[in-house]
XYZ file of C-alpha atoms in Angstrom:
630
model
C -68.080 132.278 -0.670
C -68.507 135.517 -2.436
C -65.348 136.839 -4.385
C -66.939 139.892 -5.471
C -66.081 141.856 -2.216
C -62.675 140.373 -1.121
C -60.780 140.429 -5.051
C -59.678 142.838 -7.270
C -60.821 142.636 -11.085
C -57.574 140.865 -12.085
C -57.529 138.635 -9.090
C -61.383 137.858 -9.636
C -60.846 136.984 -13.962
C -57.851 134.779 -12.597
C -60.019 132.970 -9.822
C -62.657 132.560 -12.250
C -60.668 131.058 -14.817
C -61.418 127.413 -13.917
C -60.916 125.259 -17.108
C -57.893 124.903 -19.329
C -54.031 126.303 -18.841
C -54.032 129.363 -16.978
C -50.635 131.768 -16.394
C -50.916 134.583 -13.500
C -48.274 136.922 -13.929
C -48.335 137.947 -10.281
C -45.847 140.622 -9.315
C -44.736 140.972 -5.890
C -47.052 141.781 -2.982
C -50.232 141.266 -6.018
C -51.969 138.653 -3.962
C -50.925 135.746 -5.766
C -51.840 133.576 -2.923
C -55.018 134.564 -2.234
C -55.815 134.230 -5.662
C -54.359 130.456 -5.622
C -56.675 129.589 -2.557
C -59.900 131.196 -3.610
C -59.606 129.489 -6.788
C -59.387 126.005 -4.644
C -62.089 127.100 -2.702
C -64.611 127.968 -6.264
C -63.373 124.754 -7.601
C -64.894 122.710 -4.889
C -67.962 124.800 -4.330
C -68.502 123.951 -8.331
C -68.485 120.310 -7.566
C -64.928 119.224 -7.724
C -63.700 116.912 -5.317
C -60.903 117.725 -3.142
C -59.100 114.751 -4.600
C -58.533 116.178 -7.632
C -57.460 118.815 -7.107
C -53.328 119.574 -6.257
C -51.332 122.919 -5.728
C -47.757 122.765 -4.981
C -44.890 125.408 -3.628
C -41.319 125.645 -2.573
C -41.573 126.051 1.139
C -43.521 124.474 3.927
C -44.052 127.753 5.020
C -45.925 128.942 2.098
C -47.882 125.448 1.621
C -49.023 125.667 5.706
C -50.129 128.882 4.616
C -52.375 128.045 1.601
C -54.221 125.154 3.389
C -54.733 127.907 5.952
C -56.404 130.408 3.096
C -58.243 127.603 2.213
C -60.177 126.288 4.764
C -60.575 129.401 6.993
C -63.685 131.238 7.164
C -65.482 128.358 5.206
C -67.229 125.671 7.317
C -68.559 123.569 3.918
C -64.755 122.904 2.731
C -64.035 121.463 6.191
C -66.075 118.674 5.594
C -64.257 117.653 2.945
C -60.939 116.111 2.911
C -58.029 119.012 1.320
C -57.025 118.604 -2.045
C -52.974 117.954 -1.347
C -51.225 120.942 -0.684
C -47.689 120.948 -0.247
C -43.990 121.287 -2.048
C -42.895 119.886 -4.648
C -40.561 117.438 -2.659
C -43.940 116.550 -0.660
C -46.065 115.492 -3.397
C -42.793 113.341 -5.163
C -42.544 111.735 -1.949
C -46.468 110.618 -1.892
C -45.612 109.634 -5.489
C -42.775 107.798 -4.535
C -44.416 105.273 -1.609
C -47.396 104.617 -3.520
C -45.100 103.255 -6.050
C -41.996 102.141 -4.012
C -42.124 98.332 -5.200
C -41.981 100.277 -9.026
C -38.885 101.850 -8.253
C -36.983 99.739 -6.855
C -37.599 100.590 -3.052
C -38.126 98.636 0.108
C -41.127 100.217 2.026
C -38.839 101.817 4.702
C -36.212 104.780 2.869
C -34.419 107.439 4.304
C -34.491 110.789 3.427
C -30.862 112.483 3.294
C -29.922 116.115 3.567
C -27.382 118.169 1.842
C -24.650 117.413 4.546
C -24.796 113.696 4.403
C -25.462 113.545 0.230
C -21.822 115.317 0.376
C -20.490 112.846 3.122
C -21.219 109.995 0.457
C -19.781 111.892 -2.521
C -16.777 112.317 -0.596
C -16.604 108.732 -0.007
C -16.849 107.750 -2.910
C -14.204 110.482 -4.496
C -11.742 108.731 -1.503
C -12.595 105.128 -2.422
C -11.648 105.696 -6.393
C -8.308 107.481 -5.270
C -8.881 111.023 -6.563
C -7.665 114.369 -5.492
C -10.465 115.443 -2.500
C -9.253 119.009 -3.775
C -9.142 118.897 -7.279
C -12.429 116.683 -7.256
C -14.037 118.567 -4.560
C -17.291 116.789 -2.793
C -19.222 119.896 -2.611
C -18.978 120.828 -6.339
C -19.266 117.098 -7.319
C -22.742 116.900 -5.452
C -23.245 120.299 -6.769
C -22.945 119.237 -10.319
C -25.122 115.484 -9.876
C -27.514 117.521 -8.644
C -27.605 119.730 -11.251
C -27.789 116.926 -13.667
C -30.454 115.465 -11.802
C -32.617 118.124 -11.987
C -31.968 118.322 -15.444
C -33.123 114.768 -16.029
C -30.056 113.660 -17.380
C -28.920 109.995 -17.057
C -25.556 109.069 -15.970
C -24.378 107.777 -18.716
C -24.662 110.991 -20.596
C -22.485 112.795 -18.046
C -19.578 110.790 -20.017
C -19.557 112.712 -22.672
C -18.439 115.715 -21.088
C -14.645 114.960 -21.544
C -12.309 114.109 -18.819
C -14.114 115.429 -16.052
C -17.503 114.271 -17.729
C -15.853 110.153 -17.405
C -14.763 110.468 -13.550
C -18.330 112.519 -12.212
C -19.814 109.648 -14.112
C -17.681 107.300 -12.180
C -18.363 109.309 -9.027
C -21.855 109.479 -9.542
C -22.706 105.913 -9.969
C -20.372 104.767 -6.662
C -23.012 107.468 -4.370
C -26.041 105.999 -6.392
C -24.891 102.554 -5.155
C -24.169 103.966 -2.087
C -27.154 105.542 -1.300
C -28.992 102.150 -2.877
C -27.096 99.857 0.018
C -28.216 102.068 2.593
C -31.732 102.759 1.112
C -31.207 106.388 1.343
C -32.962 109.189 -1.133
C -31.575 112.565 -1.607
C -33.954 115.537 -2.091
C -32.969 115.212 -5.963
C -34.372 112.177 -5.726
C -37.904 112.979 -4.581
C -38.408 114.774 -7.979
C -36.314 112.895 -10.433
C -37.834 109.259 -9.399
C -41.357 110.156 -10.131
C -40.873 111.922 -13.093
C -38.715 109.255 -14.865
C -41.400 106.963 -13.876
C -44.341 109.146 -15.101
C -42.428 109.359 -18.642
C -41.599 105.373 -18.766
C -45.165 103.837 -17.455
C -47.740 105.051 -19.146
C -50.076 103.769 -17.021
C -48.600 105.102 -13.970
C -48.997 108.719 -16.070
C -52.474 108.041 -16.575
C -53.766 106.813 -12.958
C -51.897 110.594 -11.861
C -53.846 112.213 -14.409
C -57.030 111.094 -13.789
C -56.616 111.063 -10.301
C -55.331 115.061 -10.062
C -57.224 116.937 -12.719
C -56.371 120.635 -11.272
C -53.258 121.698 -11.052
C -51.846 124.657 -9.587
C -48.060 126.069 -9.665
C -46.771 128.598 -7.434
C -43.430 130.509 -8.182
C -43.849 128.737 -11.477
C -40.484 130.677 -12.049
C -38.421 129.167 -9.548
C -39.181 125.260 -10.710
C -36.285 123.199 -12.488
C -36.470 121.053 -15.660
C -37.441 118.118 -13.275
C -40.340 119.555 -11.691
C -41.348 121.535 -14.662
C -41.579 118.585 -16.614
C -43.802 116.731 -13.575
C -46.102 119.224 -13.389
C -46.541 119.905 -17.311
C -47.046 115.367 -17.274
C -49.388 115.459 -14.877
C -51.620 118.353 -16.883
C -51.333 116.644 -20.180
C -55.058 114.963 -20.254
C -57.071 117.617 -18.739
C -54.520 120.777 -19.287
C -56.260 122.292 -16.400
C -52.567 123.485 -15.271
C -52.869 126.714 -13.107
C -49.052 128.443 -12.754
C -48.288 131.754 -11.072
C -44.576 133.273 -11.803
C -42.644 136.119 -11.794
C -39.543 136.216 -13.915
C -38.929 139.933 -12.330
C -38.583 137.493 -8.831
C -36.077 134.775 -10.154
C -33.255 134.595 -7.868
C -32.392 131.016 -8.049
C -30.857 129.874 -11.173
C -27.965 128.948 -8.863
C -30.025 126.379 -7.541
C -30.960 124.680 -10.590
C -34.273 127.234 -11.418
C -35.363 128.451 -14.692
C -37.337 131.262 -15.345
C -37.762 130.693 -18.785
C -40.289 127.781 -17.823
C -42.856 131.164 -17.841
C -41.661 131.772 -21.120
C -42.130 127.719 -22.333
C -45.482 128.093 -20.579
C -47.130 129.975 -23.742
C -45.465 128.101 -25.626
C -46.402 124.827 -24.357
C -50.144 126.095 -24.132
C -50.841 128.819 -26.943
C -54.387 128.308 -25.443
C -53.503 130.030 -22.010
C -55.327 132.611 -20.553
C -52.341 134.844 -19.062
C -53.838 137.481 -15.974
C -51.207 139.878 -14.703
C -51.833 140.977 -11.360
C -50.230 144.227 -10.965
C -52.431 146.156 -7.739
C -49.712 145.946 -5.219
C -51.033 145.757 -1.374
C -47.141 146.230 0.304
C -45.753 148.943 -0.600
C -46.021 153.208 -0.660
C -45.678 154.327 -4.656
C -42.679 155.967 -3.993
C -41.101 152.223 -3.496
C -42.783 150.606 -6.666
C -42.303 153.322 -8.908
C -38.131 152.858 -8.128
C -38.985 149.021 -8.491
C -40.143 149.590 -11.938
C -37.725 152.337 -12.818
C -34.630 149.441 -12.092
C -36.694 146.190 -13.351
C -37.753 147.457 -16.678
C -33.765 147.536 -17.769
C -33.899 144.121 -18.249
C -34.966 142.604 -21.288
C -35.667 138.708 -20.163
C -39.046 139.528 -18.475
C -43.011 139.830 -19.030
C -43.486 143.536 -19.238
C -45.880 144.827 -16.023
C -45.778 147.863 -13.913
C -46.532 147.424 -10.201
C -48.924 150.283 -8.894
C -50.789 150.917 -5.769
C -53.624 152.644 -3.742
C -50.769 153.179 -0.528
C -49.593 156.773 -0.925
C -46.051 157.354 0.499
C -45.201 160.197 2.312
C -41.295 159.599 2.553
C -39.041 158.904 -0.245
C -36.446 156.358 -0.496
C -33.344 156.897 1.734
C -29.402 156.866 0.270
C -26.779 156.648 3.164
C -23.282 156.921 1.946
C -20.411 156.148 4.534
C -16.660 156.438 5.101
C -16.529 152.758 5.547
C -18.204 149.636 6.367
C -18.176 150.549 10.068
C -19.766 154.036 9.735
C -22.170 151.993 7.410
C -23.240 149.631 10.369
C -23.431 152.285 12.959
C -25.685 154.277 10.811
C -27.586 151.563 10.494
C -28.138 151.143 13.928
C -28.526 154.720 14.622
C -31.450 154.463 11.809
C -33.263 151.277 13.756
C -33.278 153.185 17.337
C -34.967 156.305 15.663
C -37.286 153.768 14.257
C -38.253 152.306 17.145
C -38.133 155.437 19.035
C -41.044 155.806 16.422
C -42.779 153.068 17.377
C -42.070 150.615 14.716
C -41.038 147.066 16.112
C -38.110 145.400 15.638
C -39.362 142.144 13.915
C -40.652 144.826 11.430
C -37.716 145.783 10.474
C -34.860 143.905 8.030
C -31.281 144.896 7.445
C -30.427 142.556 3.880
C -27.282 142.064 2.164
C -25.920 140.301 -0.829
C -23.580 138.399 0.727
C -23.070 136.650 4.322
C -19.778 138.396 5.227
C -21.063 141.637 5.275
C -23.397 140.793 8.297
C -20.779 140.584 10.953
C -19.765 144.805 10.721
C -23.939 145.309 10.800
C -23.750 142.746 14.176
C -20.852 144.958 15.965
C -22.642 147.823 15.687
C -26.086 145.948 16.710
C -24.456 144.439 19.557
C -22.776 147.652 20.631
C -25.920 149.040 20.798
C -27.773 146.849 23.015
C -29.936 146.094 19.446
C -31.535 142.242 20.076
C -31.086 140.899 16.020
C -31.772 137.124 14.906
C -30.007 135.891 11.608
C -32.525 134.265 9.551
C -31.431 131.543 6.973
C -28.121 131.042 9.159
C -27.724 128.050 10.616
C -30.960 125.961 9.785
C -32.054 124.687 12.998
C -31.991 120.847 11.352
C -29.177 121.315 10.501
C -27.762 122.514 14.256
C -25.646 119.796 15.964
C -27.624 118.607 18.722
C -30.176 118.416 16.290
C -28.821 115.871 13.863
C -27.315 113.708 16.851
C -30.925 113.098 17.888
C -32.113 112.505 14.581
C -29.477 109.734 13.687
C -30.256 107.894 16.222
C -33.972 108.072 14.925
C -32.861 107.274 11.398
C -31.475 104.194 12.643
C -33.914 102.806 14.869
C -36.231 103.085 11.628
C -33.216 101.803 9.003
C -30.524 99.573 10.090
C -28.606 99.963 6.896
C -28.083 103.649 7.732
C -24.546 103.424 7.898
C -23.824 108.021 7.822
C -26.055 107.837 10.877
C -24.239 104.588 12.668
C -20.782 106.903 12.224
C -22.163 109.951 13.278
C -23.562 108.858 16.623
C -20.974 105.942 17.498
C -19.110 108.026 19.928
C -22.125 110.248 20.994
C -22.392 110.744 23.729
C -18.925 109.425 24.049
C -18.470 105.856 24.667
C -15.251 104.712 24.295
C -15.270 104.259 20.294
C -13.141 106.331 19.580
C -11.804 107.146 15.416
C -9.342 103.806 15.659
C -12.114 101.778 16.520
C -14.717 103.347 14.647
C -12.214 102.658 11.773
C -11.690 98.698 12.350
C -15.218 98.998 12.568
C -16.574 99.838 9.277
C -13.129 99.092 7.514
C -13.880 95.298 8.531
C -10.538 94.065 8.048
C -8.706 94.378 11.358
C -10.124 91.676 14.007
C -11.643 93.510 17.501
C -10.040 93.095 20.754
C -12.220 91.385 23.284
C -12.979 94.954 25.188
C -13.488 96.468 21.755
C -16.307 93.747 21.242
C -17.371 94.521 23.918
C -17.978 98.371 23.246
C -19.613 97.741 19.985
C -21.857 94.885 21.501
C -23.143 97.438 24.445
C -23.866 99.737 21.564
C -25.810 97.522 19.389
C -27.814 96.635 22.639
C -28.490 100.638 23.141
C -29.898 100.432 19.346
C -32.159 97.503 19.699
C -33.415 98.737 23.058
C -34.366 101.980 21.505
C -35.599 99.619 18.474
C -37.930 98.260 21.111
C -39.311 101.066 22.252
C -40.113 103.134 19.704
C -42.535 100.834 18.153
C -44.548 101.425 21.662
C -44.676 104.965 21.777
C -45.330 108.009 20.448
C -42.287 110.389 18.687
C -42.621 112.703 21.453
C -41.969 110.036 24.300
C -39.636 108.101 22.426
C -37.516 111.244 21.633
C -37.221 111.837 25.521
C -36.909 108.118 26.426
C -33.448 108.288 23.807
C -32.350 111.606 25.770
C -32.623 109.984 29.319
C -31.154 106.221 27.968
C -28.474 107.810 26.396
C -27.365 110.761 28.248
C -27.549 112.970 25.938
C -28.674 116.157 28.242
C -25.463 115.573 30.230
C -23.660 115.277 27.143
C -24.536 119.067 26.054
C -25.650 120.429 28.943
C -22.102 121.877 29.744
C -23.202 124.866 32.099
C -22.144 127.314 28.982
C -25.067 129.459 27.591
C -24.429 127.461 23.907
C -25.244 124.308 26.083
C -28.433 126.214 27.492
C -29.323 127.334 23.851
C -28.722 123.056 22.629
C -30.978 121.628 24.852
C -33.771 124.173 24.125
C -33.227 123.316 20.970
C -33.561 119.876 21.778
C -36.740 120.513 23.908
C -38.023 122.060 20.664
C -37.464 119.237 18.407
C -39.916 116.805 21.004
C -42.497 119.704 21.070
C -42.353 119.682 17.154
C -42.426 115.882 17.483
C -45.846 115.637 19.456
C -47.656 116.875 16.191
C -47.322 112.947 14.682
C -48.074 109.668 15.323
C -45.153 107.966 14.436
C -41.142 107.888 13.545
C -41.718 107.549 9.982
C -44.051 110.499 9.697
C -41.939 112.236 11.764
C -38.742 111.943 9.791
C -40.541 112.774 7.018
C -41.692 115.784 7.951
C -38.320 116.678 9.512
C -36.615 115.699 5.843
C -38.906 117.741 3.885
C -37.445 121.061 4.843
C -36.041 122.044 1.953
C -33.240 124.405 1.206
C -35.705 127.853 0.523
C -37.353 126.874 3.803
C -36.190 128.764 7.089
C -36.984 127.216 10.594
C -36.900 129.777 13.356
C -38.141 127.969 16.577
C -37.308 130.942 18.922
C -39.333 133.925 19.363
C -38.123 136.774 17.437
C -40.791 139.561 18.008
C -38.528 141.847 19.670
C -35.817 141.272 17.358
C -34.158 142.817 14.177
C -34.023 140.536 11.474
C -30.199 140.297 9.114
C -30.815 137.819 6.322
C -29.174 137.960 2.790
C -31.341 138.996 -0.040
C -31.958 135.665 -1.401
C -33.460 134.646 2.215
C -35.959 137.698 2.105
C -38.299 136.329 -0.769
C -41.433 135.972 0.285
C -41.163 138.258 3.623
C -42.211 141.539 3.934
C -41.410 144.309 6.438
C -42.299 147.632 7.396
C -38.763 149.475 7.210
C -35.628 147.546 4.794
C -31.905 148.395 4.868
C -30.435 147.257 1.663
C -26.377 147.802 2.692
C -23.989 147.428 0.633
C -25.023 149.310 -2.745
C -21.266 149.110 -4.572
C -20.263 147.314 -7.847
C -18.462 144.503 -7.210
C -20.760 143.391 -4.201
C -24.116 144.284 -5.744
C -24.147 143.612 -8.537
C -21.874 140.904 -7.388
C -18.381 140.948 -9.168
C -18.882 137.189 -10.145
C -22.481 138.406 -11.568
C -21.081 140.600 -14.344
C -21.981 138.942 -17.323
C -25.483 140.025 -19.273
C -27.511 136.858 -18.168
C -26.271 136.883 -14.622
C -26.344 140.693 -14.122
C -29.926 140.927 -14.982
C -30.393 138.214 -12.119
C -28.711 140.984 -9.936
C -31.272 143.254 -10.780
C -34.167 140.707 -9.948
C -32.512 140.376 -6.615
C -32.442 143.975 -6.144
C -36.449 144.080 -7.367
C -37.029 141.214 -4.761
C -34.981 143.932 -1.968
C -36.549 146.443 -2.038
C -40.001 145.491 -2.740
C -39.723 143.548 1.347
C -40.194 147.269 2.274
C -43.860 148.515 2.921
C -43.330 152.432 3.510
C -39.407 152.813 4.918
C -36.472 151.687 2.319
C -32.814 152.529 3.299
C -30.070 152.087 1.013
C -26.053 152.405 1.882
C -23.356 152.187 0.506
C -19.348 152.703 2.276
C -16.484 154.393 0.003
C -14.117 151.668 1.374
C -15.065 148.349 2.481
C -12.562 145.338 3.868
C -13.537 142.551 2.021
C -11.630 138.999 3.172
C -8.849 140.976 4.716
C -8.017 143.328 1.901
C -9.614 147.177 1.838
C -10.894 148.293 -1.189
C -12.716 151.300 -2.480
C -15.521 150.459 -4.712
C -18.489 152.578 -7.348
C -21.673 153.083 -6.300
C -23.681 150.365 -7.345
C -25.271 150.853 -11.069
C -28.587 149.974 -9.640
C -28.672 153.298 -7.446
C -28.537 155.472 -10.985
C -31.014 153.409 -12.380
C -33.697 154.823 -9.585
C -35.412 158.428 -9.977
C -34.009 161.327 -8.723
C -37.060 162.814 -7.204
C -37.481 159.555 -5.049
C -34.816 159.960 -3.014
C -33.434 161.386 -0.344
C -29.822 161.433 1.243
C -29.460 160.805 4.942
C -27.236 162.457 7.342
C -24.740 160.240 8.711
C -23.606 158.878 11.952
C -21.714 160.290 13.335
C -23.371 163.452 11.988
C -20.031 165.878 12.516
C -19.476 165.224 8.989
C -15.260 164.015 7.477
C -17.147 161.561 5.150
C -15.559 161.868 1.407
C -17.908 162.750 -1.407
C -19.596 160.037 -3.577
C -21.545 161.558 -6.920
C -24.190 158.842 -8.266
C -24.160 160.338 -11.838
């Protein structure tokens, strides 16, 4: 392998940079994965098995693509096995079976998604006799969560008052709950391992002499959990590797803390710290207005983004009467584009919030513009989806009592919410025919018990379909029924890449919330995502609507800490764009009902004047009311 001729000077001192705690400061489009993959590739050339070596991630998307980077083009590391590669979630969940009997676990567990960890919560807020609206599920699983990743123990939760006592009681009735039914939530995967790492010592030391390399990407997106696995894990060796961006940290909704970066130097006064700056995305014109907004915060590690890629057209401001004339500029914009030869699956229209996508669909649709949604509805998390998988998650565990529920009646059979409720309330004797029903059931169950162990997860998936009608249960001659079963046609055809139900499932449970699934084809479709689902993709031409106070920055956002996460979501916008960048704002805008007139977003008066460029609007006749960005 020769680094000399595929790496820039930064990205070759970082690659190099083998021994002892490293931090790459890689800002966006710097080639931060490349640099994480070449330096897995050196490290092995040098001697170091693949066993000891770990690099971890957020998505499955960007893990698939750094054991991709690292074996291509390099016949020598294919004879080796790959160090592990994969998310965070991944590598607790290897943690967690080699060390099930440790914690407490039966070999056989169940991952649970967001959905059903809020089904339980709810449960248990019903079973203690509280207010489902003044102890809402969702914010009650919201707030475990956030404790979990936190590493905070239950009993600590007490002291926060009032509410503090009844979470606590909440909390521990869903962690018996999810004990009876041998379910972990995604929480889980992270907090288990860790606690065990920092109670068995010699647990901690078989992981640290087993994984001396460590590498961290989006070091600025990990919680205290995971930061606190990863910096365990290091402790012998302190071979820790961690690229962040605090200019890039969107997520402190979701438990993330970009401060980690900061703790980093702290942690390791040692570090070498590398700031990748070369950017290989976008024209000047669009990193010199990235810079111009990002450097008015004050929580960051100071770098300036620069680039070879000379622009030719400056940034684009689009002011309209309303959100209407917004969309159907919008529209107007992509035909011209692609009129100009630029494909639709290069082009993005983002937005801060999910509301304002269904103006920008009208004026798609009216258009005859094909457009996906990306990061809508998650395709494991689509109906027909979950049906199929319940009935896998109880073929593999009986005790999974959400799934049982979920596909009693499905297809329907008879059991319907009476029955189901003498069913699981226990109390109310059956009725012969009732018996009956459940016993026919339970038959269905152990018959597909049966036969999974004697195939594959493709063949079993399609023997369930067929045995239990499920084709002619969806298959309702509407084009949503056409679109379910092609989604269930691509859940076997994802199925066919394992060998068994548990790997399977597992591999089905590890999406995580920052991944995206998109099964269908897309290439000759625009792309509408919110910001926060754009991190990570790039495109050639970005429409950032919606550039008003109050919506961006977000009127919830307004205080100093959260506005300056505004303004990394803004970076992370409109660095997606590689030479076109749109930005529009409307002078009135209905927001849930009610029509408002809002400012231009701060964020446009924070860019240079002499990079940009106002549009003329559609419809171009004009009537549109004056907006000064002073």
């Amino acid at each position: 392998m020769n680094t000399e001729n595929s790496l820039n000077s930064k990205q070759k001192e970082a690659v190099e940079a083998t021994e002892g705690p490293v931090l790459v400061v890689a800002g966006a489009g710097a080639g931060k994965t490349k640099v994480i993959t070449e330096r897995i590739k050196l490290l092995m050339k040098n001697g170091v098995p693949p066993e000891e070596i770990i690099a971890v991630t957020f998505t499955n998307k960007a893990a698939g693509e750094m054991k991709a980077r690292t074996i291509e083009q390099n016949s020598d590391i294919k004879k080796f096995r790959l160090p592990f590669i994969g998310t965070f979630h991944a590598l607790g969940l290897l943690m967690m079976k080699e060390n099930a009997k440790k914690l407490g676990l039966s070999g056989r567990f169940t991952i649970i998604d967001e959905d059903d960890s809020i089904k339980l919560v709810k449960e248990s807020v019903l079973e203690l006799n509280l207010d489902i609206k003044q102890f809402d599920p969702s914010r009650m699983k919201h707030q475990i969560s956030s404790f979990k990743n936190k590493l905070v123990e239950q009993e600590e939760c007490a002291e926060e008052g009032y509410f503090g006592e009844i979470l606590c009681k909440i909390w521990q009735l869903y962690e018996k709950k999810t004990k009876a039914q041998e379910f972990l939530d995604f929480d889980d995967l992270i907090l288990k391992p860790t606690r065990l790492l920092m109670r068995d010592k010699n647990t901690l030391e078989k992981y640290q002499n087993r994984w001396r390399y460590i590498h961290v990407d989006e070091y600025q997106d990990t919680n205290e959990a995971q930061y606190m696995l990863s910096k365990l894990l290091s402790a012998k060796h302190r071979n820790i590797f961690v690229v962040g961006d605090i200019d890039q940290a969107i997520y402190s909704w979701r438990g993330a803390d970009f401060r980690n970066v900061l703790s980093f130097q702290q942690d390791y006064p040692d570090a070498k710290i590398i700031t990748l700056e070369e950017n290989y995305r976008s024209t000047d014109i669009i990193l010199e207005a990235a810079n111009a907004v990002i450097i008015n915060n004050k929580m960051r590690v100071p770098k300036n983004l620069w680039t070879k890629k000379t622009g030719r057209e400056k940034i684009k401001i689009m002011v309209a009467e309303d959100e209407k004339i917004e969309a159907e500029t919008v529209a107007f914009e992509i035909l011209t584009l692609k009129r100009g030869r630029i494909p639709a699956l290069e082009m993005a229209v983002l937005y801060r919030t999910n509301a304002q996508s269904r103006a920008i669909e009208e004026a798609l649709l009216s258009h005859n513009i094909a457009y996906r949604i990306v990061g809508g509805v998650r395709f494991y998390e689509r109906r027909e989806i979950k049906d199929l998988l319940a009935y896998v998650r109880l073929v593999q565990n009986p005790q999974d009592e959400i799934s049982r529920k979920r596909i009693l009646n499905v297809p329907a059979r008879g059991i319907g919410k009476t029955l189901a409720t003498k069913i699981f309330g226990k109390t109310i004797p059956l009725k012969p025919e009732e018996e009956k029903k459940i016993k026919d059931f339970e038959a269905l169950i152990d018959d597909l018990r049966k036969t999974s162990a004697e195939k594959k997860p493709f063949e079993f998936l399609r023997y369930a379909v067929q045995k239990t009608g499920y084709r002619r249960y969806i298959e309702d001659g509407t084009e949503k029924g056409m679109d379910r079963w092609q989604n269930v046609e691509e859940l076997i055809a994802i199925s066919r890449k394992n060998e068994d139900l548990e790997e399977f499932l597992e591999h089905v449970s590890l999406f995580s919330a920052e991944d995206v699934y998109e099964p269908e084809d897309g290439s000759g479709k625009v792309n509408l995502m919110t910001i926060h689902s754009s991190k990570g993709l790039e495109f050639e031409a970005v429409f950032v609507v919606g550039m008003e106070e109050g919506l961006f920055p977000h009127v919830l956002s307004l205080d100093a800490t959260d506005l300056e996460e505004e303004r990394r979501l803004c970076y992370v916008a409109i660095t997606r764009a590689k030479t076109k960048l749109y930005l529009s704002l409307a002078a009135r805008r209905a927001i849930f009902g009610e029509r408002i007139s809002n400012m231009p977003s701060r964020f446009l008066k924070e860019f240079p004047e002499h990079l940009l460029e106002y549009q003329e609007m559609f419809p171009p006749d004009g009537g549109l009311p004056e907006i000064i960005i002073e």
